[in-house]
Amino acid sequence: MKNNIKIERARHNLTQGDLAEKIGVSRQSINAIEKGKYVPSALLAIKIARLFKLPVEELFFLEDGE
Amino acid sequence: MKNNIKIERARHNLTQGDLAEKIGVSRQSINAIEKGKYVPSALLAIKIARLFKLPVEELFFLEDGE
DNA sequence: ACAAAAAGTAAATTATACTTTACATTTTGT
DNA sequence: ACAAAATGTAAAGTATAATTTACTTTTTGT
């Protein structure tokens, strides 16, 4: 799963730490998700998408094999 | 997290087993998610929403405290 | 160039998603 | 009513998401 979190953070001028705090997770979780190290829960995905006022599908996208 | 999976399954005439097979998870996982026993991964959520041609946000919704 | 902030990363632990097997209950079709 | 299919549920195990602590590297501002 890829995502545009980094881009949206930039648009909103948020650091990973800021985003983590707003969403209620650790900074490392944001970093790991952002870098595609693991797939977040649907809850997290929805919260982040909502914060950026984007549909989940426009923030997270499946890759070929998924 | 609540969801409308049961309703959408009905609209599409799919059993939990059918859905599980199409998505690639166990029937029990579908049952548990459908009943709100746990929050699925974003991957699963997106796959299910896509199958039903619905935005994730129209299939899964956060409740008050979430 | 320098200091401070932000981002990357890693190991160890905890929480939870998901599977498998197995069985009980409910629903559906005839 | 009966049988078959579908759903509900539970326990034990595996996989992986998320946390914490701690340290290194990169980026940003002055």
Short mmCIF file of N, CA and C in Angstrom, two decimals, chain A residues 6-59:
data_model
loop_
_atom_site.label_atom_id
_atom_site.label_comp_id
_atom_site.label_asym_id
_atom_site.label_seq_id
_atom_site.Cartn_x
_atom_site.Cartn_y
_atom_site.Cartn_z
N LYS A 6 2.92 12.12 2.98
CA LYS A 6 4.02 13.08 2.99
C LYS A 6 3.63 14.36 2.23
N ILE A 7 3.03 14.18 1.09
CA ILE A 7 2.60 15.32 0.28
C ILE A 7 1.54 16.14 1.01
N GLU A 8 0.57 15.45 1.57
CA GLU A 8 -0.51 16.17 2.27
C GLU A 8 0.00 16.86 3.52
N ARG A 9 0.97 16.24 4.19
CA ARG A 9 1.57 16.89 5.33
C ARG A 9 2.22 18.19 4.90
N ALA A 10 2.88 18.13 3.78
CA ALA A 10 3.56 19.32 3.27
C ALA A 10 2.54 20.41 2.96
N ARG A 11 1.46 20.02 2.28
CA ARG A 11 0.41 20.99 1.96
C ARG A 11 -0.15 21.66 3.19
N HIS A 12 -0.23 20.89 4.28
CA HIS A 12 -0.81 21.41 5.51
C HIS A 12 0.24 21.87 6.51
N ASN A 13 1.48 21.85 6.08
CA ASN A 13 2.57 22.27 6.98
C ASN A 13 2.56 21.54 8.31
N LEU A 14 2.51 20.25 8.23
CA LEU A 14 2.53 19.45 9.46
C LEU A 14 3.76 18.56 9.47
N THR A 15 4.40 18.46 10.63
CA THR A 15 5.51 17.51 10.77
C THR A 15 4.90 16.15 11.08
N GLN A 16 5.70 15.12 11.01
CA GLN A 16 5.21 13.78 11.36
C GLN A 16 4.70 13.81 12.79
N GLY A 17 5.42 14.54 13.62
CA GLY A 17 5.03 14.64 15.02
C GLY A 17 3.69 15.34 15.21
N ASP A 18 3.48 16.41 14.45
CA ASP A 18 2.20 17.12 14.50
C ASP A 18 1.06 16.19 14.12
N LEU A 19 1.25 15.51 13.01
CA LEU A 19 0.20 14.61 12.51
C LEU A 19 -0.08 13.51 13.52
N ALA A 20 0.99 12.92 14.03
CA ALA A 20 0.86 11.86 15.03
C ALA A 20 0.01 12.33 16.20
N GLU A 21 0.31 13.52 16.66
CA GLU A 21 -0.39 14.07 17.81
C GLU A 21 -1.86 14.29 17.49
N LYS A 22 -2.13 14.88 16.34
CA LYS A 22 -3.51 15.14 15.95
C LYS A 22 -4.33 13.86 15.82
N ILE A 23 -3.69 12.83 15.32
CA ILE A 23 -4.39 11.58 15.08
C ILE A 23 -4.42 10.71 16.33
N GLY A 24 -3.42 10.89 17.16
CA GLY A 24 -3.38 10.10 18.39
C GLY A 24 -2.58 8.82 18.28
N VAL A 25 -1.50 8.87 17.52
CA VAL A 25 -0.58 7.72 17.43
C VAL A 25 0.83 8.24 17.63
N SER A 26 1.78 7.33 17.65
CA SER A 26 3.18 7.74 17.86
C SER A 26 3.76 8.29 16.55
N ARG A 27 4.78 9.08 16.70
CA ARG A 27 5.44 9.65 15.53
C ARG A 27 6.00 8.54 14.63
N GLN A 28 6.51 7.50 15.28
CA GLN A 28 7.09 6.38 14.52
C GLN A 28 6.05 5.66 13.70
N SER A 29 4.84 5.60 14.20
CA SER A 29 3.77 4.96 13.42
C SER A 29 3.53 5.74 12.15
N ILE A 30 3.43 7.06 12.28
CA ILE A 30 3.24 7.89 11.10
C ILE A 30 4.39 7.70 10.12
N ASN A 31 5.59 7.70 10.66
CA ASN A 31 6.76 7.52 9.80
C ASN A 31 6.70 6.19 9.06
N ALA A 32 6.37 5.14 9.77
CA ALA A 32 6.33 3.80 9.17
C ALA A 32 5.24 3.70 8.12
N ILE A 33 4.08 4.24 8.42
CA ILE A 33 2.97 4.20 7.47
C ILE A 33 3.35 5.01 6.23
N GLU A 34 3.84 6.20 6.49
CA GLU A 34 4.22 7.09 5.40
C GLU A 34 5.21 6.44 4.45
N LYS A 35 6.13 5.70 5.02
CA LYS A 35 7.16 5.06 4.21
C LYS A 35 6.73 3.69 3.68
N GLY A 36 5.48 3.33 3.93
CA GLY A 36 4.97 2.07 3.41
C GLY A 36 5.48 0.85 4.13
N LYS A 37 6.00 1.04 5.34
CA LYS A 37 6.55 -0.12 6.07
C LYS A 37 5.46 -1.05 6.55
N TYR A 38 4.31 -0.49 6.86
CA TYR A 38 3.18 -1.37 7.12
C TYR A 38 1.84 -0.72 6.80
N VAL A 39 0.84 -1.55 6.74
CA VAL A 39 -0.51 -1.12 6.40
C VAL A 39 -1.22 -0.68 7.67
N PRO A 40 -1.74 0.53 7.70
CA PRO A 40 -2.43 0.98 8.91
C PRO A 40 -3.78 0.31 9.08
N SER A 41 -4.39 0.49 10.22
CA SER A 41 -5.76 0.02 10.42
C SER A 41 -6.69 0.94 9.65
N ALA A 42 -7.89 0.46 9.37
CA ALA A 42 -8.88 1.27 8.66
C ALA A 42 -9.22 2.51 9.49
N LEU A 43 -9.18 2.36 10.79
CA LEU A 43 -9.48 3.48 11.68
C LEU A 43 -8.48 4.62 11.46
N LEU A 44 -7.22 4.28 11.51
CA LEU A 44 -6.17 5.26 11.28
C LEU A 44 -6.27 5.88 9.90
N ALA A 45 -6.48 5.02 8.91
CA ALA A 45 -6.58 5.50 7.53
C ALA A 45 -7.70 6.52 7.39
N ILE A 46 -8.84 6.21 7.97
CA ILE A 46 -9.99 7.11 7.88
C ILE A 46 -9.71 8.41 8.62
N LYS A 47 -9.11 8.31 9.78
CA LYS A 47 -8.81 9.52 10.55
C LYS A 47 -7.86 10.44 9.79
N ILE A 48 -6.83 9.86 9.21
CA ILE A 48 -5.85 10.67 8.49
C ILE A 48 -6.50 11.30 7.26
N ALA A 49 -7.25 10.48 6.53
CA ALA A 49 -7.92 11.00 5.32
C ALA A 49 -8.86 12.14 5.68
N ARG A 50 -9.58 11.94 6.76
CA ARG A 50 -10.53 12.95 7.18
C ARG A 50 -9.85 14.26 7.55
N LEU A 51 -8.72 14.13 8.23
CA LEU A 51 -7.97 15.32 8.61
C LEU A 51 -7.56 16.12 7.37
N PHE A 52 -7.21 15.41 6.32
CA PHE A 52 -6.77 16.07 5.09
C PHE A 52 -7.94 16.34 4.13
N LYS A 53 -9.13 16.02 4.60
CA LYS A 53 -10.34 16.21 3.79
C LYS A 53 -10.24 15.53 2.43
N LEU A 54 -9.78 14.31 2.49
CA LEU A 54 -9.66 13.51 1.26
C LEU A 54 -10.33 12.17 1.46
N PRO A 55 -10.90 11.60 0.41
CA PRO A 55 -11.39 10.22 0.51
C PRO A 55 -10.21 9.28 0.77
N VAL A 56 -10.45 8.26 1.54
CA VAL A 56 -9.40 7.28 1.84
C VAL A 56 -8.70 6.81 0.57
N GLU A 57 -9.49 6.58 -0.46
CA GLU A 57 -8.94 6.07 -1.73
C GLU A 57 -8.02 7.04 -2.43
N GLU A 58 -8.09 8.31 -2.08
CA GLU A 58 -7.19 9.26 -2.72
C GLU A 58 -5.94 9.50 -1.89
N LEU A 59 -5.90 8.89 -0.72
CA LEU A 59 -4.73 9.05 0.14
C LEU A 59 -3.94 7.74 0.19
#
